Coordinates of C-alpha atoms in Angstrom, one line a residue:
X25 CA -2.9 13.1 -2.8
X26 CA -0.1 14.5 -0.6
X27 CA -2.6 16.4 1.6
X28 CA -4.7 13.3 2.3
X29 CA -1.5 11.2 2.8
X30 CA -0.3 13.7 5.4
X31 CA -3.5 13.1 7.5
X32 CA -2.6 9.4 7.9
X33 CA 1.2 9.4 8.1
X34 CA 3.7 11.2 10.3
X35 CA 7.2 12.4 9.8
X36 CA 9.3 10.7 7.1
X37 CA 6.5 8.4 6.2
X38 CA 4.5 11.3 4.7
X39 CA 4.9 11.7 1.0
X40 CA 5.2 15.1 -0.5
X41 CA 3.6 16.2 -3.8
X42 CA 7.1 15.9 -5.3
X43 CA 7.3 12.3 -4.0
X44 CA 4.0 11.4 -5.6
X45 CA 5.0 13.0 -8.9
X46 CA 8.3 11.0 -8.9
X47 CA 6.6 7.7 -8.1
X48 CA 3.8 8.2 -10.5
X49 CA 6.4 8.8 -13.2
X50 CA 7.9 5.4 -12.8
X51 CA 7.3 2.7 -15.3
X52 CA 4.4 0.5 -14.2
X53 CA 3.0 2.9 -11.6
X54 CA -0.7 3.1 -11.2
X55 CA -3.3 4.6 -8.9
X56 CA -6.7 3.4 -7.7
X57 CA -9.1 5.9 -6.1
X58 CA -12.3 6.0 -4.2
X59 CA -14.0 8.8 -2.3
X60 CA -11.5 10.1 0.2
X61 CA -9.1 7.3 -0.4
X62 CA -6.5 6.1 -2.8
X63 CA -3.6 3.6 -3.3
X64 CA -0.5 3.7 -5.4
X65 CA 1.0 0.6 -6.8
X66 CA 3.7 -0.4 -9.2
X67 CA 3.9 -3.6 -11.4
X68 CA 7.0 -4.6 -13.3
X69 CA 8.9 -7.8 -14.1
X70 CA 6.0 -10.1 -13.0
X71 CA 5.8 -8.5 -9.5
X72 CA 3.7 -5.8 -8.0
X73 CA 4.2 -3.6 -5.0
X74 CA 1.6 -1.8 -3.0
X75 CA 3.4 1.4 -2.2
X76 CA 0.9 3.3 -0.2
X77 CA -2.8 3.1 0.8
X78 CA -4.7 5.9 2.5
X79 CA -8.3 6.2 3.6
X80 CA -9.5 9.4 5.3
X81 CA -10.2 8.9 9.0
X82 CA -14.0 9.5 8.7
X83 CA -14.2 6.8 5.9
X84 CA -12.2 4.0 7.7
X85 CA -14.1 0.8 8.5
X86 CA -16.5 1.2 5.6
X87 CA -14.9 -1.3 3.2
X88 CA -13.2 1.2 1.0
X89 CA -9.7 -0.2 1.6
X90 CA -10.9 -3.7 0.7
X91 CA -12.3 -2.5 -2.5
X92 CA -9.1 -0.6 -3.3
X93 CA -7.1 -3.8 -2.6
X94 CA -9.2 -5.7 -5.0
X95 CA -8.6 -3.1 -7.7
X96 CA -4.9 -3.2 -6.9
X97 CA -4.9 -6.9 -7.7
X98 CA -6.8 -6.4 -10.9
X99 CA -4.5 -3.6 -12.0
X100 CA -1.4 -5.6 -11.1
X101 CA -2.5 -8.7 -12.9
X102 CA -3.4 -6.6 -16.0
X103 CA 0.2 -5.4 -16.0
X104 CA 1.5 -9.0 -15.9
X105 CA 2.2 -9.4 -12.1
X106 CA 1.7 -12.9 -10.6
X107 CA 2.6 -11.9 -7.0
X108 CA 2.5 -8.8 -4.9
X109 CA 4.4 -7.3 -2.0
X110 CA 3.8 -4.5 0.5
X111 CA 5.5 -3.2 3.7
X112 CA 3.6 -2.3 6.9
X113 CA 4.5 -1.4 10.4
X114 CA 4.1 -4.3 12.8
X115 CA 2.2 -2.1 15.2
X116 CA -0.4 -1.0 12.6
X117 CA -3.2 -3.4 13.8
X118 CA -6.0 -2.1 11.5
X119 CA -3.8 -2.5 8.4
X120 CA -2.6 -5.9 9.4
X121 CA -6.2 -7.1 9.9
X122 CA -7.1 -5.6 6.5
X123 CA -4.2 -7.3 4.7
X124 CA -4.6 -10.7 6.5
X125 CA -8.3 -10.7 5.5
X126 CA -7.3 -10.1 1.9
X127 CA -4.9 -13.1 1.9
X128 CA -1.5 -11.3 2.5
X129 CA 1.0 -13.3 4.5
X130 CA 4.3 -12.4 6.1
X131 CA 7.3 -13.0 3.9
X132 CA 9.9 -11.0 5.8
X133 CA 10.7 -8.6 8.6
X134 CA 12.9 -5.5 9.0
X135 CA 13.6 -5.1 12.8
X136 CA 13.1 -1.6 14.2
X137 CA 12.5 -0.1 10.8
X138 CA 9.7 2.3 11.8
X139 CA 10.9 4.2 14.8
X140 CA 11.1 1.1 16.9
X141 CA 8.4 -1.0 15.2
X142 CA 9.4 -3.7 12.8
X143 CA 8.5 -3.4 9.1
X144 CA 6.7 -6.5 7.9
X145 CA 7.0 -7.5 4.3
X146 CA 3.8 -9.1 3.2
X147 CA 3.2 -11.2 0.1
X148 CA 0.2 -12.3 -1.9
X149 CA -0.2 -14.4 -4.9
X150 CA -2.3 -12.7 -7.5

């Protein structure tokens, strides 16, 4: 997972193998996978958070991420979550388009969080 994550993220945004192990050890953590893609989420206390979503460059634009988002919603609901949150860089146009198409809406903003780009906090009712 860390190797694929490193192909999509730079610097501090990259998760190490130890980071994945730590997150996956948390209560309520779950993974959804597809060929050359995965997401990590967590659901607790009625809320879910999409922690990371990665699709290999050669598989982007094929609908894999939409399918993983649907599975995220199913997994989060099965764990008792009624709403979900995620954070994305404001300059990540492909991700913003994906999330908007799946019904995510802006719930907050952290100015300059990502090396100059704002972090957008998105919310979706499950």
